[in-house]
């Protein structure tokens, strides 16, 4: 596995600005290299600023959004109109402002039974990669990080973290008293590119735990995102990068 590239910026706005450029470049590169781009969006609140930047010029015109297949790395068990919906958030801040081809926007059905939603989403993913052997290889997966070092909806000590076969799982998260639908490690670790966008000093201990732990501690799900043949970028603000040593950052 190649070492992750860590980009640290002065503040969250700078991280969103630079993150938008990195994402747009990765999309254009994938289209140039393979004529297609299968991308998974992150949920939570941190990506909002980056999505708004992608929805504005120059990226609104620069990126051929209609050529993309758009997915989600996880979803909450809520309908798309719910305030907690990752799909809803991405539509509000990004997709509703772009000329995407909605036939190629593949949301996770958070409003139905999570196990059924997970199974249907795996079918949808495999259909988008029809004719390609092995585990589907996303061109780009965007991820966030929780203060407990969870990513997507892969939380510490939860079932989906040890899933080896399914590409998408319904994951019971007891402390949140809910079941999330999430991409699993086998799918994430086959991606060509993954980008973590993390801001805020409250995330600094988790960032250090993930980036500076030689062995991937089982308790840190994000540390187990180690693509077998892919590139990982970490886009951080100063707060999130405040506990990692400078030498692990490539830009500041
Ligand atoms: C979700 C996300 C989750 C998120 C982290 C960070 O559905 O919540 O996929 O993994 O990225 O919880 O969330 P914030 O960006 O809101 O801090």
Short mmCIF file of C-alpha atoms and ligand atoms in Angstrom, two decimals:
data_model
loop_
_atom_site.label_atom_id
_atom_site.label_comp_id
_atom_site.label_asym_id
_atom_site.label_seq_id
_atom_site.Cartn_x
_atom_site.Cartn_y
_atom_site.Cartn_z
CA UNK A 1 0.00 0.00 0.00
CA UNK A 2 1.36 3.45 -0.85
CA UNK A 3 1.71 5.92 2.03
CA UNK A 4 -1.24 8.28 2.37
CA UNK A 5 -0.71 11.85 1.20
CA UNK A 6 -1.62 14.33 3.92
CA UNK A 7 -2.55 17.86 2.94
CA UNK A 8 -2.97 20.33 5.81
CA UNK A 9 -4.46 23.79 5.36
CA UNK A 10 -4.86 26.87 7.55
CA UNK A 11 -8.60 26.49 8.08
CA UNK A 12 -11.73 24.58 7.01
CA UNK A 13 -12.47 27.00 4.18
CA UNK A 14 -9.00 26.55 2.71
CA UNK A 15 -9.32 22.77 3.10
CA UNK A 16 -12.67 22.87 1.24
CA UNK A 17 -11.18 25.03 -1.52
CA UNK A 18 -8.16 22.76 -2.01
CA UNK A 19 -10.29 19.66 -1.57
CA UNK A 20 -12.62 20.74 -4.37
CA UNK A 21 -9.63 21.12 -6.71
CA UNK A 22 -8.29 17.68 -5.76
CA UNK A 23 -11.70 16.07 -6.30
CA UNK A 24 -12.26 17.78 -9.66
CA UNK A 25 -8.79 16.73 -10.85
CA UNK A 26 -9.36 13.15 -9.78
CA UNK A 27 -12.69 13.05 -11.67
CA UNK A 28 -11.18 14.47 -14.86
CA UNK A 29 -8.22 12.08 -14.58
CA UNK A 30 -10.52 9.06 -14.25
CA UNK A 31 -12.60 10.14 -17.25
CA UNK A 32 -9.46 10.69 -19.29
CA UNK A 33 -7.96 7.32 -18.26
CA UNK A 34 -11.07 5.10 -18.40
CA UNK A 35 -13.80 7.12 -20.11
CA UNK A 36 -15.93 6.80 -16.99
CA UNK A 37 -15.89 7.88 -13.36
CA UNK A 38 -17.67 5.98 -10.59
CA UNK A 39 -17.55 8.15 -7.50
CA UNK A 40 -18.93 7.73 -3.98
CA UNK A 41 -19.85 10.77 -1.91
CA UNK A 42 -19.29 11.14 1.83
CA UNK A 43 -21.97 12.03 4.31
CA UNK A 44 -21.90 13.94 7.58
CA UNK A 45 -21.51 17.73 7.80
CA UNK A 46 -17.83 18.30 6.88
CA UNK A 47 -18.20 17.82 3.07
CA UNK A 48 -20.86 20.54 2.74
CA UNK A 49 -18.35 23.35 2.09
CA UNK A 50 -16.43 21.25 -0.43
CA UNK A 51 -19.64 20.25 -2.24
CA UNK A 52 -20.70 23.91 -2.46
CA UNK A 53 -17.36 24.76 -4.05
CA UNK A 54 -17.73 21.94 -6.59
CA UNK A 55 -21.23 23.19 -7.40
CA UNK A 56 -19.83 26.63 -8.24
CA UNK A 57 -17.57 27.87 -11.02
CA UNK A 58 -15.09 26.85 -12.30
CA UNK A 59 -15.96 23.23 -11.46
CA UNK A 60 -19.64 23.46 -12.43
CA UNK A 61 -18.54 23.96 -16.06
CA UNK A 62 -15.15 22.26 -15.98
CA UNK A 63 -16.30 18.82 -14.82
CA UNK A 64 -18.53 16.82 -17.22
CA UNK A 65 -20.94 15.89 -14.40
CA UNK A 66 -23.36 14.04 -16.73
CA UNK A 67 -20.61 11.49 -17.42
CA UNK A 68 -20.38 10.44 -13.77
CA UNK A 69 -21.96 7.56 -11.90
CA UNK A 70 -22.56 8.91 -8.41
CA UNK A 71 -22.94 6.75 -5.30
CA UNK A 72 -22.75 7.15 -1.50
CA UNK A 73 -20.28 5.49 0.88
CA UNK A 74 -23.02 5.25 3.51
CA UNK A 75 -26.48 6.36 4.53
CA UNK A 76 -28.63 6.78 7.59
CA UNK A 77 -31.92 4.92 8.02
CA UNK A 78 -33.99 7.93 7.01
CA UNK A 79 -35.94 9.00 3.90
CA UNK A 80 -34.21 11.30 1.37
CA UNK A 81 -36.21 14.32 2.60
CA UNK A 82 -35.02 13.89 6.18
CA UNK A 83 -32.52 16.42 7.62
CA UNK A 84 -30.11 13.56 8.43
CA UNK A 85 -30.13 12.13 4.89
CA UNK A 86 -26.67 12.03 3.28
CA UNK A 87 -28.41 11.90 -0.10
CA UNK A 88 -30.48 14.94 0.78
CA UNK A 89 -27.43 16.87 1.94
CA UNK A 90 -25.55 16.10 -1.29
CA UNK A 91 -28.52 17.15 -3.42
CA UNK A 92 -28.91 20.44 -1.53
CA UNK A 93 -25.22 21.38 -1.61
CA UNK A 94 -24.08 19.81 -4.89
CA UNK A 95 -26.23 17.74 -7.25
CA UNK A 96 -29.24 20.07 -7.58
CA UNK A 97 -26.86 22.72 -8.95
CA UNK A 98 -25.18 20.57 -11.58
CA UNK A 99 -26.12 19.00 -14.89
CA UNK A 100 -25.85 15.46 -13.58
CA UNK A 101 -27.61 12.58 -15.36
CA UNK A 102 -30.05 11.53 -12.64
CA UNK A 103 -30.25 8.03 -14.14
CA UNK A 104 -26.63 7.73 -12.98
CA UNK A 105 -27.23 9.02 -9.47
CA UNK A 106 -27.55 5.94 -7.27
CA UNK A 107 -28.80 6.71 -3.78
CA UNK A 108 -29.02 4.26 -0.87
CA UNK A 109 -32.68 3.73 0.06
CA UNK A 110 -32.46 4.81 3.69
CA UNK A 111 -36.24 4.68 4.08
CA UNK A 112 -36.58 0.90 3.70
CA UNK A 113 -35.36 -2.06 5.78
CA UNK A 114 -31.55 -1.58 6.07
CA UNK A 115 -30.65 -5.17 5.13
CA UNK A 116 -32.86 -4.96 2.05
CA UNK A 117 -31.38 -1.56 1.20
CA UNK A 118 -27.83 -2.93 1.55
CA UNK A 119 -28.55 -5.90 -0.71
CA UNK A 120 -30.24 -3.73 -3.34
CA UNK A 121 -27.38 -1.27 -3.27
CA UNK A 122 -24.81 -4.00 -3.81
CA UNK A 123 -26.84 -5.09 -6.85
CA UNK A 124 -26.90 -1.52 -8.13
CA UNK A 125 -23.12 -1.21 -7.71
CA UNK A 126 -22.43 -4.50 -9.48
CA UNK A 127 -24.72 -3.42 -12.33
CA UNK A 128 -22.75 -0.19 -12.76
CA UNK A 129 -19.56 -2.27 -13.03
CA UNK A 130 -21.07 -4.95 -15.23
CA UNK A 131 -18.47 -6.74 -17.37
CA UNK A 132 -15.64 -5.93 -14.98
CA UNK A 133 -14.23 -8.88 -13.05
CA UNK A 134 -13.54 -8.98 -9.32
CA UNK A 135 -14.54 -6.41 -6.74
CA UNK A 136 -15.86 -3.19 -8.36
CA UNK A 137 -13.09 -0.57 -8.37
CA UNK A 138 -14.46 2.90 -7.61
CA UNK A 139 -12.49 5.70 -9.24
CA UNK A 140 -12.97 7.95 -6.23
CA UNK A 141 -14.47 7.50 -2.77
CA UNK A 142 -14.92 10.48 -0.46
CA UNK A 143 -14.88 9.77 3.26
CA UNK A 144 -15.09 11.60 6.55
CA UNK A 145 -13.80 10.72 10.00
CA UNK A 146 -15.60 10.60 13.33
CA UNK A 147 -13.92 11.50 16.63
CA UNK A 148 -13.96 7.75 17.38
CA UNK A 149 -12.07 7.12 14.13
CA UNK A 150 -15.10 5.68 12.36
CA UNK A 151 -15.46 6.30 8.64
CA UNK A 152 -18.48 5.83 6.35
CA UNK A 153 -20.66 3.93 8.83
CA UNK A 154 -17.92 1.57 9.89
CA UNK A 155 -17.91 2.20 13.64
CA UNK A 156 -15.54 0.60 16.19
CA UNK A 157 -16.64 -2.85 17.38
CA UNK A 158 -19.49 -3.15 14.88
CA UNK A 159 -20.34 -6.10 12.64
CA UNK A 160 -19.77 -4.45 9.27
CA UNK A 161 -16.13 -3.83 10.20
CA UNK A 162 -15.37 -7.54 9.93
CA UNK A 163 -17.49 -8.14 6.82
CA UNK A 164 -15.37 -9.98 4.24
CA UNK A 165 -17.77 -10.78 1.40
CA UNK A 166 -20.60 -8.24 1.16
CA UNK A 167 -19.76 -4.95 -0.54
CA UNK A 168 -22.51 -3.11 1.34
CA UNK A 169 -23.80 -3.95 4.82
CA UNK A 170 -26.55 -2.97 7.21
CA UNK A 171 -24.62 -2.06 10.35
CA UNK A 172 -26.22 -1.89 13.79
CA UNK A 173 -24.67 1.01 15.75
CA UNK A 174 -25.83 0.43 19.31
CA UNK A 175 -24.67 3.73 20.82
CA UNK A 176 -26.60 5.62 18.14
CA UNK A 177 -29.56 3.23 18.51
CA UNK A 178 -29.80 2.92 14.76
CA UNK A 179 -28.78 0.79 11.80
CA UNK A 180 -26.74 2.44 9.06
CA UNK A 181 -26.07 1.19 5.51
CA UNK A 182 -22.41 1.30 4.62
CA UNK A 183 -19.82 0.28 2.09
CA UNK A 184 -17.53 -2.33 3.60
CA UNK A 185 -13.73 -2.54 3.75
CA UNK A 186 -13.43 -5.04 0.86
CA UNK A 187 -15.13 -2.48 -1.42
CA UNK A 188 -13.34 0.58 -0.03
CA UNK A 189 -9.95 -1.11 -0.23
CA UNK A 190 -10.40 -1.89 -3.89
CA UNK A 191 -10.93 1.75 -4.82
CA UNK A 192 -8.40 3.52 -7.03
CA UNK A 193 -8.56 6.72 -5.00
CA UNK A 194 -9.93 7.61 -1.59
CA UNK A 195 -10.03 11.07 -0.05
CA UNK A 196 -10.64 11.80 3.62
CA UNK A 197 -11.86 15.29 4.36
CA UNK A 198 -11.48 16.09 8.06
CA UNK A 199 -11.72 19.42 9.86
CA UNK A 200 -11.82 20.54 13.49
CA UNK A 201 -9.53 20.05 16.49
CA UNK A 202 -12.00 17.55 17.95
CA UNK A 203 -10.89 15.14 15.23
CA UNK A 204 -7.14 15.59 15.86
CA UNK A 205 -6.72 12.58 18.22
CA UNK A 206 -8.47 10.30 15.71
CA UNK A 207 -6.36 11.68 12.84
CA UNK A 208 -3.19 10.97 14.81
CA UNK A 209 -4.45 7.52 15.81
CA UNK A 210 -5.05 6.66 12.17
CA UNK A 211 -2.06 8.31 10.49
CA UNK A 212 0.59 7.73 13.07
CA UNK A 213 -0.22 4.24 14.25
CA UNK A 214 2.27 1.84 12.68
CA UNK A 215 -0.08 -1.07 12.98
CA UNK A 216 -3.70 -0.40 12.08
CA UNK A 217 -5.34 -0.52 15.53
CA UNK A 218 -8.55 -2.57 15.27
CA UNK A 219 -10.25 0.16 17.27
CA UNK A 220 -9.71 2.70 14.49
CA UNK A 221 -11.88 1.70 11.48
CA UNK A 222 -10.43 4.45 9.27
CA UNK A 223 -6.93 2.99 9.81
CA UNK A 224 -8.16 -0.13 8.04
CA UNK A 225 -8.88 1.77 4.87
CA UNK A 226 -5.74 0.60 3.11
CA UNK A 227 -6.36 0.21 -0.62
CA UNK A 228 -4.46 -2.73 -2.10
CA UNK A 229 -3.59 -0.66 -5.20
CA UNK A 230 -4.89 2.82 -4.70
CA UNK A 231 -4.06 6.32 -3.53
CA UNK A 232 -5.28 7.89 -0.28
CA UNK A 233 -5.34 11.63 0.31
CA UNK A 234 -6.10 13.24 3.65
CA UNK A 235 -7.37 16.83 3.41
CA UNK A 236 -7.12 18.46 6.82
CA UNK A 237 -7.44 21.85 8.39
CA UNK A 238 -4.97 23.04 11.02
CA UNK A 239 -7.20 21.86 13.85
CA UNK A 240 -7.50 18.30 12.55
CA UNK A 241 -3.75 18.24 11.79
CA UNK A 242 -2.74 19.74 15.13
CA UNK A 243 -1.53 16.47 16.70
CA UNK A 244 0.33 14.95 13.79
CA UNK A 245 3.96 15.67 13.18
CA UNK A 246 4.80 17.97 10.31
CA UNK A 247 6.82 15.38 8.41
CA UNK A 248 3.70 13.45 7.59
CA UNK A 249 2.16 16.44 5.78
CA UNK A 250 2.94 17.22 2.16
CA UNK A 251 1.49 20.72 2.04
CA UNK A 252 0.63 23.37 4.63
C1 LIG B 1 -22.09 9.88 8.14
C2 LIG B 1 -20.71 9.80 7.58
C3 LIG B 1 -19.70 9.67 8.69
C4 LIG B 1 -19.08 11.05 8.82
C5 LIG B 1 -18.39 11.22 10.15
C6 LIG B 1 -17.94 12.65 10.34
O1 LIG B 1 -23.04 9.40 7.52
O2 LIG B 1 -22.21 10.48 9.20
O3 LIG B 1 -20.53 9.03 6.55
O4 LIG B 1 -18.72 8.74 8.51
O5 LIG B 1 -18.18 11.25 7.76
O6 LIG B 1 -19.33 10.89 11.14
O7 LIG B 1 -19.09 13.43 10.41
P1 LIG B 1 -19.01 15.04 10.40
O8 LIG B 1 -18.46 15.43 9.09
O9 LIG B 1 -20.42 15.49 10.56
O10 LIG B 1 -18.09 15.44 11.53
#
